[in-house]
């Protein structure tokens, strides 16, 4: 089993996506943010963009979103398969389709169990332009700083 550390990429840069300094985040939250960053990278890549990994990423989101609601369950299955394959720190993943708030946007909840047992929840918004945003409370400055308790029990 691997230790719950951020990725090598984040360790080299000394920050997470959005310029959040690595040292400002507790070790447990570093692992969660690292997983979040990688999920966002995977979901924002389009399948076929990497010739050596043709199934890395999602299909063309414009086509998927135009076919809603019929394409939603196929997309959720594709997301599950892709994320479990390309994020090795995931033990299990459940995706729930949420009510559509904005026309042309797809909202999902990702309930994740990390290897080691920790459970976290992420929200995703997929826009008509193909951009996928993955959210977690730690992204909204609710992360714990080194030596302090997490205000929401790690979620």
mmCIF file with all atom_site columns, N, CA and C in Angstrom, residues 3-76:
data_model
loop_
_atom_site.group_PDB
_atom_site.id
_atom_site.type_symbol
_atom_site.label_atom_id
_atom_site.label_alt_id
_atom_site.label_comp_id
_atom_site.label_asym_id
_atom_site.label_entity_id
_atom_site.label_seq_id
_atom_site.pdbx_PDB_ins_code
_atom_site.Cartn_x
_atom_site.Cartn_y
_atom_site.Cartn_z
_atom_site.occupancy
_atom_site.B_iso_or_equiv
_atom_site.pdbx_formal_charge
_atom_site.auth_seq_id
_atom_site.auth_comp_id
_atom_site.auth_asym_id
_atom_site.auth_atom_id
_atom_site.pdbx_PDB_model_num
ATOM 1   N N  . UNK A 1 3  ? 1.746   5.298  0.700   1.00 0.00 ? 3  UNK A N  1
ATOM 2   C CA . UNK A 1 3  ? 1.453   6.286  1.732   1.00 0.00 ? 3  UNK A CA 1
ATOM 3   C C  . UNK A 1 3  ? 0.565   7.379  1.133   1.00 0.00 ? 3  UNK A C  1
ATOM 4   N N  . UNK A 1 4  ? -0.307  7.974  1.970   1.00 0.00 ? 4  UNK A N  1
ATOM 5   C CA . UNK A 1 4  ? -1.204  9.021  1.453   1.00 0.00 ? 4  UNK A CA 1
ATOM 6   C C  . UNK A 1 4  ? -0.484  10.349 1.263   1.00 0.00 ? 4  UNK A C  1
ATOM 7   N N  . UNK A 1 5  ? 0.275   10.464 0.201   1.00 0.00 ? 5  UNK A N  1
ATOM 8   C CA . UNK A 1 5  ? 1.031   11.669 -0.117  1.00 0.00 ? 5  UNK A CA 1
ATOM 9   C C  . UNK A 1 5  ? 0.464   12.320 -1.364  1.00 0.00 ? 5  UNK A C  1
ATOM 10  N N  . UNK A 1 6  ? 0.791   13.584 -1.578  1.00 0.00 ? 6  UNK A N  1
ATOM 11  C CA . UNK A 1 6  ? 0.443   14.190 -2.868  1.00 0.00 ? 6  UNK A CA 1
ATOM 12  C C  . UNK A 1 6  ? 1.257   13.527 -3.975  1.00 0.00 ? 6  UNK A C  1
ATOM 13  N N  . UNK A 1 7  ? 0.890   13.791 -5.199  1.00 0.00 ? 7  UNK A N  1
ATOM 14  C CA . UNK A 1 7  ? 1.597   13.200 -6.325  1.00 0.00 ? 7  UNK A CA 1
ATOM 15  C C  . UNK A 1 7  ? 2.996   13.801 -6.470  1.00 0.00 ? 7  UNK A C  1
ATOM 16  N N  . UNK A 1 8  ? 3.840   13.138 -7.214  1.00 0.00 ? 8  UNK A N  1
ATOM 17  C CA . UNK A 1 8  ? 5.181   13.640 -7.492  1.00 0.00 ? 8  UNK A CA 1
ATOM 18  C C  . UNK A 1 8  ? 5.102   15.008 -8.169  1.00 0.00 ? 8  UNK A C  1
ATOM 19  N N  . UNK A 1 9  ? 4.163   15.167 -9.071  1.00 0.00 ? 9  UNK A N  1
ATOM 20  C CA . UNK A 1 9  ? 3.952   16.431 -9.777  1.00 0.00 ? 9  UNK A CA 1
ATOM 21  C C  . UNK A 1 9  ? 3.743   17.572 -8.784  1.00 0.00 ? 9  UNK A C  1
ATOM 22  N N  . UNK A 1 10 ? 2.866   17.355 -7.799  1.00 0.00 ? 10 UNK A N  1
ATOM 23  C CA . UNK A 1 10 ? 2.589   18.396 -6.812  1.00 0.00 ? 10 UNK A CA 1
ATOM 24  C C  . UNK A 1 10 ? 3.755   18.603 -5.856  1.00 0.00 ? 10 UNK A C  1
ATOM 25  N N  . UNK A 1 11 ? 4.459   17.538 -5.548  1.00 0.00 ? 11 UNK A N  1
ATOM 26  C CA . UNK A 1 11 ? 5.618   17.675 -4.672  1.00 0.00 ? 11 UNK A CA 1
ATOM 27  C C  . UNK A 1 11 ? 6.718   18.487 -5.353  1.00 0.00 ? 11 UNK A C  1
ATOM 28  N N  . UNK A 1 12 ? 6.894   18.293 -6.652  1.00 0.00 ? 12 UNK A N  1
ATOM 29  C CA . UNK A 1 12 ? 7.902   19.059 -7.383  1.00 0.00 ? 12 UNK A CA 1
ATOM 30  C C  . UNK A 1 12 ? 7.520   20.535 -7.500  1.00 0.00 ? 12 UNK A C  1
ATOM 31  N N  . UNK A 1 13 ? 6.253   20.806 -7.769  1.00 0.00 ? 13 UNK A N  1
ATOM 32  C CA . UNK A 1 13 ? 5.781   22.183 -7.899  1.00 0.00 ? 13 UNK A CA 1
ATOM 33  C C  . UNK A 1 13 ? 5.588   22.864 -6.544  1.00 0.00 ? 13 UNK A C  1
ATOM 34  N N  . UNK A 1 14 ? 5.438   22.062 -5.498  1.00 0.00 ? 14 UNK A N  1
ATOM 35  C CA . UNK A 1 14 ? 5.174   22.547 -4.139  1.00 0.00 ? 14 UNK A CA 1
ATOM 36  C C  . UNK A 1 14 ? 3.849   23.292 -4.022  1.00 0.00 ? 14 UNK A C  1
ATOM 37  N N  . UNK A 1 15 ? 2.907   22.966 -4.923  1.00 0.00 ? 15 UNK A N  1
ATOM 38  C CA . UNK A 1 15 ? 1.567   23.515 -4.796  1.00 0.00 ? 15 UNK A CA 1
ATOM 39  C C  . UNK A 1 15 ? 0.571   22.640 -5.540  1.00 0.00 ? 15 UNK A C  1
ATOM 40  N N  . UNK A 1 16 ? -0.690  22.904 -5.279  1.00 0.00 ? 16 UNK A N  1
ATOM 41  C CA . UNK A 1 16 ? -1.788  22.225 -5.954  1.00 0.00 ? 16 UNK A CA 1
ATOM 42  C C  . UNK A 1 16 ? -2.306  23.128 -7.054  1.00 0.00 ? 16 UNK A C  1
ATOM 43  N N  . UNK A 1 17 ? -3.216  22.613 -7.845  1.00 0.00 ? 17 UNK A N  1
ATOM 44  C CA . UNK A 1 17 ? -3.861  23.403 -8.875  1.00 0.00 ? 17 UNK A CA 1
ATOM 45  C C  . UNK A 1 17 ? -4.473  24.640 -8.214  1.00 0.00 ? 17 UNK A C  1
ATOM 46  N N  . UNK A 1 18 ? -4.357  25.779 -8.828  1.00 0.00 ? 18 UNK A N  1
ATOM 47  C CA . UNK A 1 18 ? -4.853  27.015 -8.244  1.00 0.00 ? 18 UNK A CA 1
ATOM 48  C C  . UNK A 1 18 ? -3.845  27.696 -7.346  1.00 0.00 ? 18 UNK A C  1
ATOM 49  N N  . UNK A 1 19 ? -2.587  27.254 -7.405  1.00 0.00 ? 19 UNK A N  1
ATOM 50  C CA . UNK A 1 19 ? -1.480  27.875 -6.667  1.00 0.00 ? 19 UNK A CA 1
ATOM 51  C C  . UNK A 1 19 ? -1.621  27.785 -5.146  1.00 0.00 ? 19 UNK A C  1
ATOM 52  N N  . UNK A 1 20 ? -2.322  26.780 -4.640  1.00 0.00 ? 20 UNK A N  1
ATOM 53  C CA . UNK A 1 20 ? -2.422  26.555 -3.204  1.00 0.00 ? 20 UNK A CA 1
ATOM 54  C C  . UNK A 1 20 ? -1.137  25.870 -2.747  1.00 0.00 ? 20 UNK A C  1
ATOM 55  N N  . UNK A 1 21 ? -0.365  26.539 -1.886  1.00 0.00 ? 21 UNK A N  1
ATOM 56  C CA . UNK A 1 21 ? 0.917   26.014 -1.427  1.00 0.00 ? 21 UNK A CA 1
ATOM 57  C C  . UNK A 1 21 ? 0.742   24.713 -0.663  1.00 0.00 ? 21 UNK A C  1
ATOM 58  N N  . UNK A 1 22 ? 1.588   23.759 -0.971  1.00 0.00 ? 22 UNK A N  1
ATOM 59  C CA . UNK A 1 22 ? 1.567   22.445 -0.348  1.00 0.00 ? 22 UNK A CA 1
ATOM 60  C C  . UNK A 1 22 ? 1.685   22.543 1.169   1.00 0.00 ? 22 UNK A C  1
ATOM 61  N N  . UNK A 1 23 ? 2.569   23.383 1.657   1.00 0.00 ? 23 UNK A N  1
ATOM 62  C CA . UNK A 1 23 ? 2.823   23.468 3.098   1.00 0.00 ? 23 UNK A CA 1
ATOM 63  C C  . UNK A 1 23 ? 1.672   24.086 3.893   1.00 0.00 ? 23 UNK A C  1
ATOM 64  N N  . UNK A 1 24 ? 0.698   24.703 3.224   1.00 0.00 ? 24 UNK A N  1
ATOM 65  C CA . UNK A 1 24 ? -0.447  25.310 3.916   1.00 0.00 ? 24 UNK A CA 1
ATOM 66  C C  . UNK A 1 24 ? -1.548  24.303 4.224   1.00 0.00 ? 24 UNK A C  1
ATOM 67  N N  . UNK A 1 25 ? -1.360  23.058 3.803   1.00 0.00 ? 25 UNK A N  1
ATOM 68  C CA . UNK A 1 25 ? -2.409  22.048 3.913   1.00 0.00 ? 25 UNK A CA 1
ATOM 69  C C  . UNK A 1 25 ? -1.892  20.876 4.743   1.00 0.00 ? 25 UNK A C  1
ATOM 70  N N  . UNK A 1 26 ? -2.740  20.332 5.629   1.00 0.00 ? 26 UNK A N  1
ATOM 71  C CA . UNK A 1 26 ? -2.350  19.174 6.436   1.00 0.00 ? 26 UNK A CA 1
ATOM 72  C C  . UNK A 1 26 ? -2.042  17.987 5.525   1.00 0.00 ? 26 UNK A C  1
ATOM 73  N N  . UNK A 1 27 ? -1.276  17.029 6.026   1.00 0.00 ? 27 UNK A N  1
ATOM 74  C CA . UNK A 1 27 ? -0.899  15.869 5.215   1.00 0.00 ? 27 UNK A CA 1
ATOM 75  C C  . UNK A 1 27 ? -2.115  15.103 4.723   1.00 0.00 ? 27 UNK A C  1
ATOM 76  N N  . UNK A 1 28 ? -3.119  14.912 5.585   1.00 0.00 ? 28 UNK A N  1
ATOM 77  C CA . UNK A 1 28 ? -4.314  14.179 5.179   1.00 0.00 ? 28 UNK A CA 1
ATOM 78  C C  . UNK A 1 28 ? -5.048  14.920 4.063   1.00 0.00 ? 28 UNK A C  1
ATOM 79  N N  . UNK A 1 29 ? -5.158  16.236 4.178   1.00 0.00 ? 29 UNK A N  1
ATOM 80  C CA . UNK A 1 29 ? -5.827  17.012 3.145   1.00 0.00 ? 29 UNK A CA 1
ATOM 81  C C  . UNK A 1 29 ? -4.989  17.120 1.871   1.00 0.00 ? 29 UNK A C  1
ATOM 82  N N  . UNK A 1 30 ? -3.664  17.052 1.987   1.00 0.00 ? 30 UNK A N  1
ATOM 83  C CA . UNK A 1 30 ? -2.804  17.044 0.799   1.00 0.00 ? 30 UNK A CA 1
ATOM 84  C C  . UNK A 1 30 ? -3.172  15.871 -0.090  1.00 0.00 ? 30 UNK A C  1
ATOM 85  N N  . UNK A 1 31 ? -3.371  14.719 0.519   1.00 0.00 ? 31 UNK A N  1
ATOM 86  C CA . UNK A 1 31 ? -3.726  13.521 -0.243  1.00 0.00 ? 31 UNK A CA 1
ATOM 87  C C  . UNK A 1 31 ? -5.063  13.725 -0.957  1.00 0.00 ? 31 UNK A C  1
ATOM 88  N N  . UNK A 1 32 ? -6.052  14.253 -0.247  1.00 0.00 ? 32 UNK A N  1
ATOM 89  C CA . UNK A 1 32 ? -7.373  14.484 -0.831  1.00 0.00 ? 32 UNK A CA 1
ATOM 90  C C  . UNK A 1 32 ? -7.302  15.489 -1.979  1.00 0.00 ? 32 UNK A C  1
ATOM 91  N N  . UNK A 1 33 ? -6.579  16.588 -1.778  1.00 0.00 ? 33 UNK A N  1
ATOM 92  C CA . UNK A 1 33 ? -6.454  17.598 -2.838  1.00 0.00 ? 33 UNK A CA 1
ATOM 93  C C  . UNK A 1 33 ? -5.702  17.051 -4.045  1.00 0.00 ? 33 UNK A C  1
ATOM 94  N N  . UNK A 1 34 ? -4.728  16.199 -3.801  1.00 0.00 ? 34 UNK A N  1
ATOM 95  C CA . UNK A 1 34 ? -3.990  15.596 -4.896  1.00 0.00 ? 34 UNK A CA 1
ATOM 96  C C  . UNK A 1 34 ? -4.907  14.708 -5.741  1.00 0.00 ? 34 UNK A C  1
ATOM 97  N N  . UNK A 1 35 ? -5.754  13.935 -5.076  1.00 0.00 ? 35 UNK A N  1
ATOM 98  C CA . UNK A 1 35 ? -6.719  13.097 -5.796  1.00 0.00 ? 35 UNK A CA 1
ATOM 99  C C  . UNK A 1 35 ? -7.682  13.988 -6.574  1.00 0.00 ? 35 UNK A C  1
ATOM 100 N N  . UNK A 1 36 ? -8.188  15.048 -5.941  1.00 0.00 ? 36 UNK A N  1
ATOM 101 C CA . UNK A 1 36 ? -9.096  15.971 -6.611  1.00 0.00 ? 36 UNK A CA 1
ATOM 102 C C  . UNK A 1 36 ? -8.449  16.550 -7.873  1.00 0.00 ? 36 UNK A C  1
ATOM 103 N N  . UNK A 1 37 ? -7.210  17.013 -7.752  1.00 0.00 ? 37 UNK A N  1
ATOM 104 C CA . UNK A 1 37 ? -6.513  17.586 -8.911  1.00 0.00 ? 37 UNK A CA 1
ATOM 105 C C  . UNK A 1 37 ? -6.389  16.572 -10.040 1.00 0.00 ? 37 UNK A C  1
ATOM 106 N N  . UNK A 1 38 ? -6.058  15.328 -9.692  1.00 0.00 ? 38 UNK A N  1
ATOM 107 C CA . UNK A 1 38 ? -5.903  14.316 -10.732 1.00 0.00 ? 38 UNK A CA 1
ATOM 108 C C  . UNK A 1 38 ? -7.251  13.965 -11.362 1.00 0.00 ? 38 UNK A C  1
ATOM 109 N N  . UNK A 1 39 ? -8.317  13.887 -10.563 1.00 0.00 ? 39 UNK A N  1
ATOM 110 C CA . UNK A 1 39 ? -9.648  13.626 -11.125 1.00 0.00 ? 39 UNK A CA 1
ATOM 111 C C  . UNK A 1 39 ? -10.014 14.725 -12.119 1.00 0.00 ? 39 UNK A C  1
ATOM 112 N N  . UNK A 1 40 ? -9.725  15.963 -11.760 1.00 0.00 ? 40 UNK A N  1
ATOM 113 C CA . UNK A 1 40 ? -10.037 17.072 -12.661 1.00 0.00 ? 40 UNK A CA 1
ATOM 114 C C  . UNK A 1 40 ? -9.219  16.984 -13.953 1.00 0.00 ? 40 UNK A C  1
ATOM 115 N N  . UNK A 1 41 ? -7.936  16.624 -13.846 1.00 0.00 ? 41 UNK A N  1
ATOM 116 C CA . UNK A 1 41 ? -7.113  16.470 -15.062 1.00 0.00 ? 41 UNK A CA 1
ATOM 117 C C  . UNK A 1 41 ? -7.678  15.381 -15.976 1.00 0.00 ? 41 UNK A C  1
ATOM 118 N N  . UNK A 1 42 ? -8.062  14.258 -15.382 1.00 0.00 ? 42 UNK A N  1
ATOM 119 C CA . UNK A 1 42 ? -8.607  13.146 -16.171 1.00 0.00 ? 42 UNK A CA 1
ATOM 120 C C  . UNK A 1 42 ? -9.913  13.565 -16.843 1.00 0.00 ? 42 UNK A C  1
ATOM 121 N N  . UNK A 1 43 ? -10.810 14.172 -16.086 1.00 0.00 ? 43 UNK A N  1
ATOM 122 C CA . UNK A 1 43 ? -12.128 14.529 -16.620 1.00 0.00 ? 43 UNK A CA 1
ATOM 123 C C  . UNK A 1 43 ? -12.065 15.651 -17.650 1.00 0.00 ? 43 UNK A C  1
ATOM 124 N N  . UNK A 1 44 ? -11.026 16.461 -17.632 1.00 0.00 ? 44 UNK A N  1
ATOM 125 C CA . UNK A 1 44 ? -10.893 17.531 -18.615 1.00 0.00 ? 44 UNK A CA 1
ATOM 126 C C  . UNK A 1 44 ? -10.119 17.113 -19.855 1.00 0.00 ? 44 UNK A C  1
ATOM 127 N N  . UNK A 1 45 ? -9.622  15.906 -19.873 1.00 0.00 ? 45 UNK A N  1
ATOM 128 C CA . UNK A 1 45 ? -8.963  15.382 -21.069 1.00 0.00 ? 45 UNK A CA 1
ATOM 129 C C  . UNK A 1 45 ? -10.022 14.681 -21.922 1.00 0.00 ? 45 UNK A C  1
ATOM 130 N N  . UNK A 1 46 ? -9.881  14.737 -23.216 1.00 0.00 ? 46 UNK A N  1
ATOM 131 C CA . UNK A 1 46 ? -10.823 14.064 -24.108 1.00 0.00 ? 46 UNK A CA 1
ATOM 132 C C  . UNK A 1 46 ? -10.241 12.739 -24.580 1.00 0.00 ? 46 UNK A C  1
ATOM 133 N N  . UNK A 1 47 ? -11.067 11.708 -24.527 1.00 0.00 ? 47 UNK A N  1
ATOM 134 C CA . UNK A 1 47 ? -10.650 10.375 -24.977 1.00 0.00 ? 47 UNK A CA 1
ATOM 135 C C  . UNK A 1 47 ? -10.118 10.486 -26.400 1.00 0.00 ? 47 UNK A C  1
ATOM 136 N N  . UNK A 1 48 ? -8.970  9.859  -26.620 1.00 0.00 ? 48 UNK A N  1
ATOM 137 C CA . UNK A 1 48 ? -8.330  9.895  -27.928 1.00 0.00 ? 48 UNK A CA 1
ATOM 138 C C  . UNK A 1 48 ? -7.276  10.978 -28.052 1.00 0.00 ? 48 UNK A C  1
ATOM 139 N N  . UNK A 1 49 ? -7.217  11.903 -27.096 1.00 0.00 ? 49 UNK A N  1
ATOM 140 C CA . UNK A 1 49 ? -6.231  12.985 -27.159 1.00 0.00 ? 49 UNK A CA 1
ATOM 141 C C  . UNK A 1 49 ? -4.812  12.460 -26.943 1.00 0.00 ? 49 UNK A C  1
ATOM 142 N N  . UNK A 1 50 ? -4.665  11.398 -26.175 1.00 0.00 ? 50 UNK A N  1
ATOM 143 C CA . UNK A 1 50 ? -3.361  10.772 -25.950 1.00 0.00 ? 50 UNK A CA 1
ATOM 144 C C  . UNK A 1 50 ? -3.323  9.469  -26.746 1.00 0.00 ? 50 UNK A C  1
ATOM 145 N N  . UNK A 1 51 ? -2.529  9.437  -27.786 1.00 0.00 ? 51 UNK A N  1
ATOM 146 C CA . UNK A 1 51 ? -2.536  8.272  -28.670 1.00 0.00 ? 51 UNK A CA 1
ATOM 147 C C  . UNK A 1 51 ? -2.127  6.987  -27.959 1.00 0.00 ? 51 UNK A C  1
ATOM 148 N N  . UNK A 1 52 ? -1.256  7.084  -26.969 1.00 0.00 ? 52 UNK A N  1
ATOM 149 C CA . UNK A 1 52 ? -0.815  5.877  -26.264 1.00 0.00 ? 52 UNK A CA 1
ATOM 150 C C  . UNK A 1 52 ? -1.800  5.429  -25.174 1.00 0.00 ? 52 UNK A C  1
ATOM 151 N N  . UNK A 1 53 ? -2.773  6.268  -24.824 1.00 0.00 ? 53 UNK A N  1
ATOM 152 C CA . UNK A 1 53 ? -3.830  5.937  -23.863 1.00 0.00 ? 53 UNK A CA 1
ATOM 153 C C  . UNK A 1 53 ? -5.177  6.404  -24.435 1.00 0.00 ? 53 UNK A C  1
ATOM 154 N N  . UNK A 1 54 ? -5.700  5.708  -25.449 1.00 0.00 ? 54 UNK A N  1
ATOM 155 C CA . UNK A 1 54 ? -6.891  6.196  -26.142 1.00 0.00 ? 54 UNK A CA 1
ATOM 156 C C  . UNK A 1 54 ? -8.145  6.297  -25.267 1.00 0.00 ? 54 UNK A C  1
ATOM 157 N N  . UNK A 1 55 ? -8.194  5.575  -24.145 1.00 0.00 ? 55 UNK A N  1
ATOM 158 C CA . UNK A 1 55 ? -9.377  5.636  -23.282 1.00 0.00 ? 55 UNK A CA 1
ATOM 159 C C  . UNK A 1 55 ? -9.197  6.579  -22.096 1.00 0.00 ? 55 UNK A C  1
ATOM 160 N N  . UNK A 1 56 ? -8.078  7.320  -22.037 1.00 0.00 ? 56 UNK A N  1
ATOM 161 C CA . UNK A 1 56 ? -7.837  8.283  -20.963 1.00 0.00 ? 56 UNK A CA 1
ATOM 162 C C  . UNK A 1 56 ? -8.680  9.522  -21.228 1.00 0.00 ? 56 UNK A C  1
ATOM 163 N N  . UNK A 1 57 ? -9.544  9.880  -20.299 1.00 0.00 ? 57 UNK A N  1
ATOM 164 C CA . UNK A 1 57 ? -10.394 11.054 -20.444 1.00 0.00 ? 57 UNK A CA 1
ATOM 165 C C  . UNK A 1 57 ? -11.817 10.686 -20.791 1.00 0.00 ? 57 UNK A C  1
ATOM 166 N N  . UNK A 1 58 ? -12.601 11.700 -21.078 1.00 0.00 ? 58 UNK A N  1
ATOM 167 C CA . UNK A 1 58 ? -14.013 11.523 -21.394 1.00 0.00 ? 58 UNK A CA 1
ATOM 168 C C  . UNK A 1 58 ? -14.261 11.763 -22.879 1.00 0.00 ? 58 UNK A C  1
ATOM 169 N N  . UNK A 1 59 ? -15.392 11.258 -23.372 1.00 0.00 ? 59 UNK A N  1
ATOM 170 C CA . UNK A 1 59 ? -15.741 11.557 -24.768 1.00 0.00 ? 59 UNK A CA 1
ATOM 171 C C  . UNK A 1 59 ? -16.062 13.035 -24.935 1.00 0.00 ? 59 UNK A C  1
ATOM 172 N N  . UNK A 1 60 ? -16.255 13.469 -26.158 1.00 0.00 ? 60 UNK A N  1
ATOM 173 C CA . UNK A 1 60 ? -16.583 14.859 -26.461 1.00 0.00 ? 60 UNK A CA 1
ATOM 174 C C  . UNK A 1 60 ? -17.817 15.276 -25.670 1.00 0.00 ? 60 UNK A C  1
ATOM 175 N N  . UNK A 1 61 ? -17.632 16.253 -24.781 1.00 0.00 ? 61 UNK A N  1
ATOM 176 C CA . UNK A 1 61 ? -18.707 16.657 -23.882 1.00 0.00 ? 61 UNK A CA 1
ATOM 177 C C  . UNK A 1 61 ? -19.838 17.382 -24.610 1.00 0.00 ? 61 UNK A C  1
ATOM 178 N N  . UNK A 1 62 ? -19.546 18.067 -25.691 1.00 0.00 ? 62 UNK A N  1
ATOM 179 C CA . UNK A 1 62 ? -20.597 18.731 -26.456 1.00 0.00 ? 62 UNK A CA 1
ATOM 180 C C  . UNK A 1 62 ? -21.623 17.729 -26.944 1.00 0.00 ? 62 UNK A C  1
ATOM 181 N N  . UNK A 1 63 ? -21.158 16.626 -27.474 1.00 0.00 ? 63 UNK A N  1
ATOM 182 C CA . UNK A 1 63 ? -22.041 15.570 -27.964 1.00 0.00 ? 63 UNK A CA 1
ATOM 183 C C  . UNK A 1 63 ? -22.817 14.941 -26.817 1.00 0.00 ? 63 UNK A C  1
ATOM 184 N N  . UNK A 1 64 ? -22.124 14.677 -25.718 1.00 0.00 ? 64 UNK A N  1
ATOM 185 C CA . UNK A 1 64 ? -22.768 14.059 -24.554 1.00 0.00 ? 64 UNK A CA 1
ATOM 186 C C  . UNK A 1 64 ? -23.858 14.958 -24.009 1.00 0.00 ? 64 UNK A C  1
ATOM 187 N N  . UNK A 1 65 ? -23.551 16.243 -23.808 1.00 0.00 ? 65 UNK A N  1
ATOM 188 C CA . UNK A 1 65 ? -24.524 17.162 -23.220 1.00 0.00 ? 65 UNK A CA 1
ATOM 189 C C  . UNK A 1 65 ? -25.708 17.420 -24.148 1.00 0.00 ? 65 UNK A C  1
ATOM 190 N N  . UNK A 1 66 ? -25.485 17.364 -25.463 1.00 0.00 ? 66 UNK A N  1
ATOM 191 C CA . UNK A 1 66 ? -26.594 17.541 -26.406 1.00 0.00 ? 66 UNK A CA 1
ATOM 192 C C  . UNK A 1 66 ? -27.557 16.359 -26.343 1.00 0.00 ? 66 UNK A C  1
ATOM 193 N N  . UNK A 1 67 ? -27.028 15.176 -25.986 1.00 0.00 ? 67 UNK A N  1
ATOM 194 C CA . UNK A 1 67 ? -27.854 13.978 -25.942 1.00 0.00 ? 67 UNK A CA 1
ATOM 195 C C  . UNK A 1 67 ? -28.550 13.736 -24.620 1.00 0.00 ? 67 UNK A C  1
ATOM 196 N N  . UNK A 1 68 ? -28.410 14.668 -23.674 1.00 0.00 ? 68 UNK A N  1
ATOM 197 C CA . UNK A 1 68 ? -29.042 14.481 -22.361 1.00 0.00 ? 68 UNK A CA 1
ATOM 198 C C  . UNK A 1 68 ? -30.553 14.431 -22.508 1.00 0.00 ? 68 UNK A C  1
ATOM 199 N N  . UNK A 1 69 ? -31.253 13.723 -21.692 1.00 0.00 ? 69 UNK A N  1
ATOM 200 C CA . UNK A 1 69 ? -30.811 12.914 -20.577 1.00 0.00 ? 69 UNK A CA 1
ATOM 201 C C  . UNK A 1 69 ? -30.390 11.490 -20.960 1.00 0.00 ? 69 UNK A C  1
ATOM 202 N N  . UNK A 1 70 ? -30.593 11.112 -22.215 1.00 0.00 ? 70 UNK A N  1
ATOM 203 C CA . UNK A 1 70 ? -30.317 9.737  -22.632 1.00 0.00 ? 70 UNK A CA 1
ATOM 204 C C  . UNK A 1 70 ? -28.849 9.337  -22.452 1.00 0.00 ? 70 UNK A C  1
ATOM 205 N N  . UNK A 1 71 ? -27.932 10.270 -22.599 1.00 0.00 ? 71 UNK A N  1
ATOM 206 C CA . UNK A 1 71 ? -26.510 9.942  -22.526 1.00 0.00 ? 71 UNK A CA 1
ATOM 207 C C  . UNK A 1 71 ? -25.931 9.999  -21.112 1.00 0.00 ? 71 UNK A C  1
ATOM 208 N N  . UNK A 1 72 ? -26.713 10.446 -20.138 1.00 0.00 ? 72 UNK A N  1
ATOM 209 C CA . UNK A 1 72 ? -26.196 10.653 -18.778 1.00 0.00 ? 72 UNK A CA 1
ATOM 210 C C  . UNK A 1 72 ? -25.681 9.365  -18.151 1.00 0.00 ? 72 UNK A C  1
ATOM 211 N N  . UNK A 1 73 ? -26.425 8.273  -18.258 1.00 0.00 ? 73 UNK A N  1
ATOM 212 C CA . UNK A 1 73 ? -25.995 7.027  -17.612 1.00 0.00 ? 73 UNK A CA 1
ATOM 213 C C  . UNK A 1 73 ? -24.781 6.410  -18.307 1.00 0.00 ? 73 UNK A C  1
ATOM 214 N N  . UNK A 1 74 ? -24.692 6.568  -19.607 1.00 0.00 ? 74 UNK A N  1
ATOM 215 C CA . UNK A 1 74 ? -23.506 6.103  -20.332 1.00 0.00 ? 74 UNK A CA 1
ATOM 216 C C  . UNK A 1 74 ? -22.290 6.910  -19.904 1.00 0.00 ? 74 UNK A C  1
ATOM 217 N N  . UNK A 1 75 ? -22.456 8.210  -19.769 1.00 0.00 ? 75 UNK A N  1
ATOM 218 C CA . UNK A 1 75 ? -21.371 9.073  -19.320 1.00 0.00 ? 75 UNK A CA 1
ATOM 219 C C  . UNK A 1 75 ? -20.922 8.697  -17.914 1.00 0.00 ? 75 UNK A C  1
ATOM 220 N N  . UNK A 1 76 ? -21.858 8.454  -17.012 1.00 0.00 ? 76 UNK A N  1
ATOM 221 C CA . UNK A 1 76 ? -21.508 8.090  -15.634 1.00 0.00 ? 76 UNK A CA 1
ATOM 222 C C  . UNK A 1 76 ? -20.739 6.771  -15.596 1.00 0.00 ? 76 UNK A C  1
#
